[in-house]
Coordinates of C-alpha atoms and ligand atoms in Angstrom, one line a residue:
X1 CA 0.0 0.0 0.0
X2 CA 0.9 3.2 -0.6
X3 CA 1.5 6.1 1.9
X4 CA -1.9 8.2 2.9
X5 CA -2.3 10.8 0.4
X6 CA -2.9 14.2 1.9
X7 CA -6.0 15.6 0.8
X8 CA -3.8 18.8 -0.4
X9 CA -1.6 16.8 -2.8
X10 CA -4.9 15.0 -4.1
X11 CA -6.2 18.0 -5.0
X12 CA -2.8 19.9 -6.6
X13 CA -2.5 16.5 -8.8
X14 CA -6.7 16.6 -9.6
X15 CA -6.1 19.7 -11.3
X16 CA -2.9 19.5 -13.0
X17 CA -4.2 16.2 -14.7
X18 CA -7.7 18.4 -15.4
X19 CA -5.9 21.1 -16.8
X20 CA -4.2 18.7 -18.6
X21 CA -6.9 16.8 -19.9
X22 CA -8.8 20.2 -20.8
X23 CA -5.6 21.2 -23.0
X24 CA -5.9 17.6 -24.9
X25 CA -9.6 18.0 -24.8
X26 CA -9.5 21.3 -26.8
X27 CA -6.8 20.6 -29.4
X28 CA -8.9 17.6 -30.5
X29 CA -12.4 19.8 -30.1
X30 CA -14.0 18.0 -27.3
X31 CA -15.4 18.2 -24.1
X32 CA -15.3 16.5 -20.9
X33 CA -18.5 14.5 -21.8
X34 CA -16.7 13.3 -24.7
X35 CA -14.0 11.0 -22.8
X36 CA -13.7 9.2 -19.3
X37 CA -11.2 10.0 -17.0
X38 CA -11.0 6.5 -14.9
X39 CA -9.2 6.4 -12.1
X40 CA -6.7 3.8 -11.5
X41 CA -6.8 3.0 -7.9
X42 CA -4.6 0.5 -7.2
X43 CA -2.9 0.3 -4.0
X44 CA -4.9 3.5 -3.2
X45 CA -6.7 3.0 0.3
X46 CA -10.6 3.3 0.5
X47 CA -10.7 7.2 2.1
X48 CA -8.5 8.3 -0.5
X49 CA -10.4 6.3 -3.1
X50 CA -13.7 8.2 -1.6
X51 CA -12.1 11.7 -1.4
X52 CA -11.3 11.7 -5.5
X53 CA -15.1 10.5 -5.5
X54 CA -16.1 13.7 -3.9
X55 CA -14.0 15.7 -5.4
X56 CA -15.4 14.4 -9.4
X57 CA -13.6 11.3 -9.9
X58 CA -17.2 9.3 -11.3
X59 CA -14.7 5.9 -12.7
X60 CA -12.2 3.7 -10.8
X61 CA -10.6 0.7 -11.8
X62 CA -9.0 -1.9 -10.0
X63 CA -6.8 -4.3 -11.6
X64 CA -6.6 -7.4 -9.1
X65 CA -9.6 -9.1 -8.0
X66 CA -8.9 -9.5 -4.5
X67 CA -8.1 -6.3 -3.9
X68 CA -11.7 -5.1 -6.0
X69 CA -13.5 -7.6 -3.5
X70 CA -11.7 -6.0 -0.4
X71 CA -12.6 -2.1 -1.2
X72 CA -15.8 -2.8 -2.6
X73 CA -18.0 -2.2 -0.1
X74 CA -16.1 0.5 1.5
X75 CA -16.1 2.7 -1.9
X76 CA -18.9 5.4 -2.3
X77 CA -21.2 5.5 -5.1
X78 CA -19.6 5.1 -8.5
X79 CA -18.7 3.6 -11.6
X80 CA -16.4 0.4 -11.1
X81 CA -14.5 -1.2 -13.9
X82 CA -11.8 -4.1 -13.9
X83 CA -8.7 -3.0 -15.9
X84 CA -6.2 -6.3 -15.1
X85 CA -5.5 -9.5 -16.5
X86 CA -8.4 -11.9 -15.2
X87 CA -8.1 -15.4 -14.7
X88 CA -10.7 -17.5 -15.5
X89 CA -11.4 -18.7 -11.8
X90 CA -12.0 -15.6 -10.6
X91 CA -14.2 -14.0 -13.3
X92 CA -17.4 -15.2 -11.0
X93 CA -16.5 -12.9 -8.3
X94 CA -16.3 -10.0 -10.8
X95 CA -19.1 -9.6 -13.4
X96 CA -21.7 -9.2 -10.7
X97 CA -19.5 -6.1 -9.7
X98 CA -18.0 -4.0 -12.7
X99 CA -19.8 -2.7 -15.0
X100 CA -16.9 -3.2 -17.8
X101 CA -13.9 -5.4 -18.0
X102 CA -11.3 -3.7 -20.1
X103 CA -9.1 -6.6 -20.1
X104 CA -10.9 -9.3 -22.5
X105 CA -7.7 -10.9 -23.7
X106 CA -8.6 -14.5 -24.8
X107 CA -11.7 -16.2 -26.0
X108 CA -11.6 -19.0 -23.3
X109 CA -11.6 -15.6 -21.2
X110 CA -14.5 -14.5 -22.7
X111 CA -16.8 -18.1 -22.8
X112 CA -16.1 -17.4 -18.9
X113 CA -17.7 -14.2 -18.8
X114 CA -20.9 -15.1 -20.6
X115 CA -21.6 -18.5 -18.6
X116 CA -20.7 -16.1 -15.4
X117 CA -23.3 -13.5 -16.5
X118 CA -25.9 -15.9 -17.4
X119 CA -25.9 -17.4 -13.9
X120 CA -26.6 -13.8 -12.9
X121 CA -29.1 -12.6 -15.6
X122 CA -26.4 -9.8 -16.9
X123 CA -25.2 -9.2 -19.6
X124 CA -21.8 -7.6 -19.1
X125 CA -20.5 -5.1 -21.4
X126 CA -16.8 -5.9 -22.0
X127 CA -13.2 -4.9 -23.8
X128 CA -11.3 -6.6 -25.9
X129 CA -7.3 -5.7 -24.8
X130 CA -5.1 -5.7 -27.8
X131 CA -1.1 -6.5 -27.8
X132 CA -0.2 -3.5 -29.8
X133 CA 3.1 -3.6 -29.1
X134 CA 3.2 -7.3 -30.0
X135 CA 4.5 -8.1 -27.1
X136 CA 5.4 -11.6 -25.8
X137 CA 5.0 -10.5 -22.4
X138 CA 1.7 -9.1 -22.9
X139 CA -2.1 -10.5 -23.0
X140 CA -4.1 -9.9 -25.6
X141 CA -5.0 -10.7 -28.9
X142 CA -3.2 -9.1 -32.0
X143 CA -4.3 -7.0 -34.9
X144 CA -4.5 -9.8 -37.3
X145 CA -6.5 -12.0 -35.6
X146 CA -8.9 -9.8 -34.1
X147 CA -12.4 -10.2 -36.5
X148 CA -12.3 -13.2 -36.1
X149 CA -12.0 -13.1 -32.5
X150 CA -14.6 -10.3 -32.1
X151 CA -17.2 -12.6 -34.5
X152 CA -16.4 -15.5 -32.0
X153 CA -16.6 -13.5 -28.7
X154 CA -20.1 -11.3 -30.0
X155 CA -21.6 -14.6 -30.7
X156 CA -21.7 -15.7 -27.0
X157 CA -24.7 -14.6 -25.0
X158 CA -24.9 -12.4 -21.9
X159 CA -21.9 -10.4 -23.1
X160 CA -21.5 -7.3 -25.2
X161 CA -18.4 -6.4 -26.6
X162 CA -18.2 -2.7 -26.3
X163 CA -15.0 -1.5 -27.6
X164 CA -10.9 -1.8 -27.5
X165 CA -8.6 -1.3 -24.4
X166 CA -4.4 -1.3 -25.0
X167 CA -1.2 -0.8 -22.9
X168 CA 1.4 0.1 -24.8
X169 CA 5.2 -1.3 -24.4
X170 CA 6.7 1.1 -21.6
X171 CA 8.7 3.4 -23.2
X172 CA 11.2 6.2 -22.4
X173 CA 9.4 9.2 -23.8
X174 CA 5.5 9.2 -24.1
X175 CA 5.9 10.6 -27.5
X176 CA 7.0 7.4 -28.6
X177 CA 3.9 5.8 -27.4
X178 CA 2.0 7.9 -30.6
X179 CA 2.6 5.2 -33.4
X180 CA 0.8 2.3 -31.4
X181 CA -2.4 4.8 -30.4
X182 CA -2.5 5.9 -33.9
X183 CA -2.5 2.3 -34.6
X184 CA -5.0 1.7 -32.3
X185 CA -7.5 4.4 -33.3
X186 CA -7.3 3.0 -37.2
X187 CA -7.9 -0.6 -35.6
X188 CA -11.1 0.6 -33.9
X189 CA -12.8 2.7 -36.8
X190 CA -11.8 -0.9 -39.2
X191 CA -13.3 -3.1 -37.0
X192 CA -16.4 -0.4 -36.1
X193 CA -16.5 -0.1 -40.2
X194 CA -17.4 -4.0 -40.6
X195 CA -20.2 -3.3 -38.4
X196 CA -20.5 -7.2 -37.1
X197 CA -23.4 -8.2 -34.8
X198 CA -23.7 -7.5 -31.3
X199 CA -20.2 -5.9 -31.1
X200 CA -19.9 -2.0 -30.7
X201 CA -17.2 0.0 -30.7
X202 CA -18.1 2.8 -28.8
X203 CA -15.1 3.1 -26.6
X204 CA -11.8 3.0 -26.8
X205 CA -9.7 2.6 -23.6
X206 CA -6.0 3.9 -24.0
X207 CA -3.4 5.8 -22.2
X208 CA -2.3 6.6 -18.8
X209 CA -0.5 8.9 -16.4
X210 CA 2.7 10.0 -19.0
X211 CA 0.6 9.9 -21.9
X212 CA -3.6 9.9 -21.9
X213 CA -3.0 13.2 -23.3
X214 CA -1.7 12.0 -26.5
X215 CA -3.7 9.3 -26.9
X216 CA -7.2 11.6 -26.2
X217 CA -5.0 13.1 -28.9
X218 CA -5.2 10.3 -30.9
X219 CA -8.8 9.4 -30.3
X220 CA -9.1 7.8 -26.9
X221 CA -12.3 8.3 -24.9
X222 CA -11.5 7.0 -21.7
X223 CA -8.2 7.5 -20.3
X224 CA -6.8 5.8 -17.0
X225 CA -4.8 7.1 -14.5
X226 CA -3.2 6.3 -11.4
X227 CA 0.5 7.5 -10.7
X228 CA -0.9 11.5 -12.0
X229 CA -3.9 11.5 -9.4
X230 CA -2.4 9.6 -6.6
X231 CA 0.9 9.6 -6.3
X232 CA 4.1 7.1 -7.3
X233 CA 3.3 3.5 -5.8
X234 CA 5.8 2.2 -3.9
Ligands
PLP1 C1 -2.2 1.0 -13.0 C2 -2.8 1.0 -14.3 C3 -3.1 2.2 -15.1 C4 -2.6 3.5 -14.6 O1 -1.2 3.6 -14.7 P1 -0.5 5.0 -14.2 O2 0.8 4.9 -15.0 O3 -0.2 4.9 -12.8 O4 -1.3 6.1 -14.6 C5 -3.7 2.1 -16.3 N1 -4.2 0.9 -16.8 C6 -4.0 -0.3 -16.1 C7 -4.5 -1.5 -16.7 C8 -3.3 -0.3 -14.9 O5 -3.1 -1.4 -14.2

């Protein structure tokens, strides 16, 4: 866990990243209802996590199931999404929680999710996380494969796939991240193009503390960030 934000630095960091969302926002001509700033809380505690509530944070997103399960109940109203890698086990104690899971990255994934959702009478609205980078340390399923994927995946029942989600490689300069959004953003408007049944690609879930700037840039409508709102984890 990290060290108890002060309520002081909370609010310095809320509006740099504000300010510098409202900068993005305007060189691209759009507004704050136009993109979703989620909040990444991981390893944020439960008062912090409620104070960025109050203060406008409306998203958070946790990235490990236990921890999800252990601040659930403690969180004030808002809108909870799932943002890690999900094993198939644990996808039960999830769907009945988030309202979106950015971080569809396999079919067998998937299959999961709808016989979860079924038992619950939900249908749960997901993302499908592409390996941009083409990564072999990352999850996800890669540009070439991806229609097919998506005809698979919108073919199951209780589940709607709802857009894209990526994590770029880590790199050194958050310019160099601008190739794999661009990438991204032609990806989306392709696979929105074909138009196949019961998928929509309405959102498109990209960039983070160094760089959800460029990527709004670059068409992102929901942005995630932890480090820039709360603080370097430790
Ligand atoms: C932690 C996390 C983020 C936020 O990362 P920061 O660099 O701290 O802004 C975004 N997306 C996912 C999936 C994460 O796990």
């Amino acid at each position: 866990m990290m060290e108890k934000l002060s309520a002081n630095e909370f609010d310095l960091n809320y509006d740099a990243v504000t300010q510098k969302l409202d900068n993005a926002l305007l060189k691209v001509g759009k507004t704050r209802q136009d993109v979703i700033l989620l909040a990444a809380t991981k390893t944020v505690d439960v008062d912090t996590i409620n104070y960025a509530i109050n203060k406008g944070i409306a998203y958070i997103g946790e990235n490990k199931v236990q921890e999800l399960l252990s601040k659930y109940d403690g969180v004030i109203d808002v809108h909870h999404h799932f943002i890690g890698h999900l094993q198939t086990n644990k996808v039960k104690d999830v769907v009945g929680k988030v309202e979106l899971i950015h971080s569809v990255d396999s079919l067998k994934l998937a299959k999961e999710i709808s016989k979860q959702s079924q038992k619950i009478g939900k249908t749960m609205d997901i993302l499908l996380e592409i390996n941009i980078g083409d990564e072999d340390s990352k999850w996800g399923f890669t540009p070439d494969n991806l229609e097919n994927s998506i005809k698979e995946i919108a073919a199951l029942t209780n589940i709607r796939i709802c857009g894209l989600m990526a994590i770029p490689p880590i790199c050194e300069n958050a310019e160099d991240n601008r190739k794999y959004f661009k990438k991204m953003y032609q990806l989306f408007v392709d696979i929105r193009d074909k138009n196949i049944d019961n998928s929509y690609m309405d959102i498109l879930s990209m960039g983070m503390s160094d760089d959800f700037d460029i990527a709004i840039e670059e068409g992102a409508n929901l942005v995630r960030v932890g480090t820039a709102l709360f603080g370097k984890r430790y």
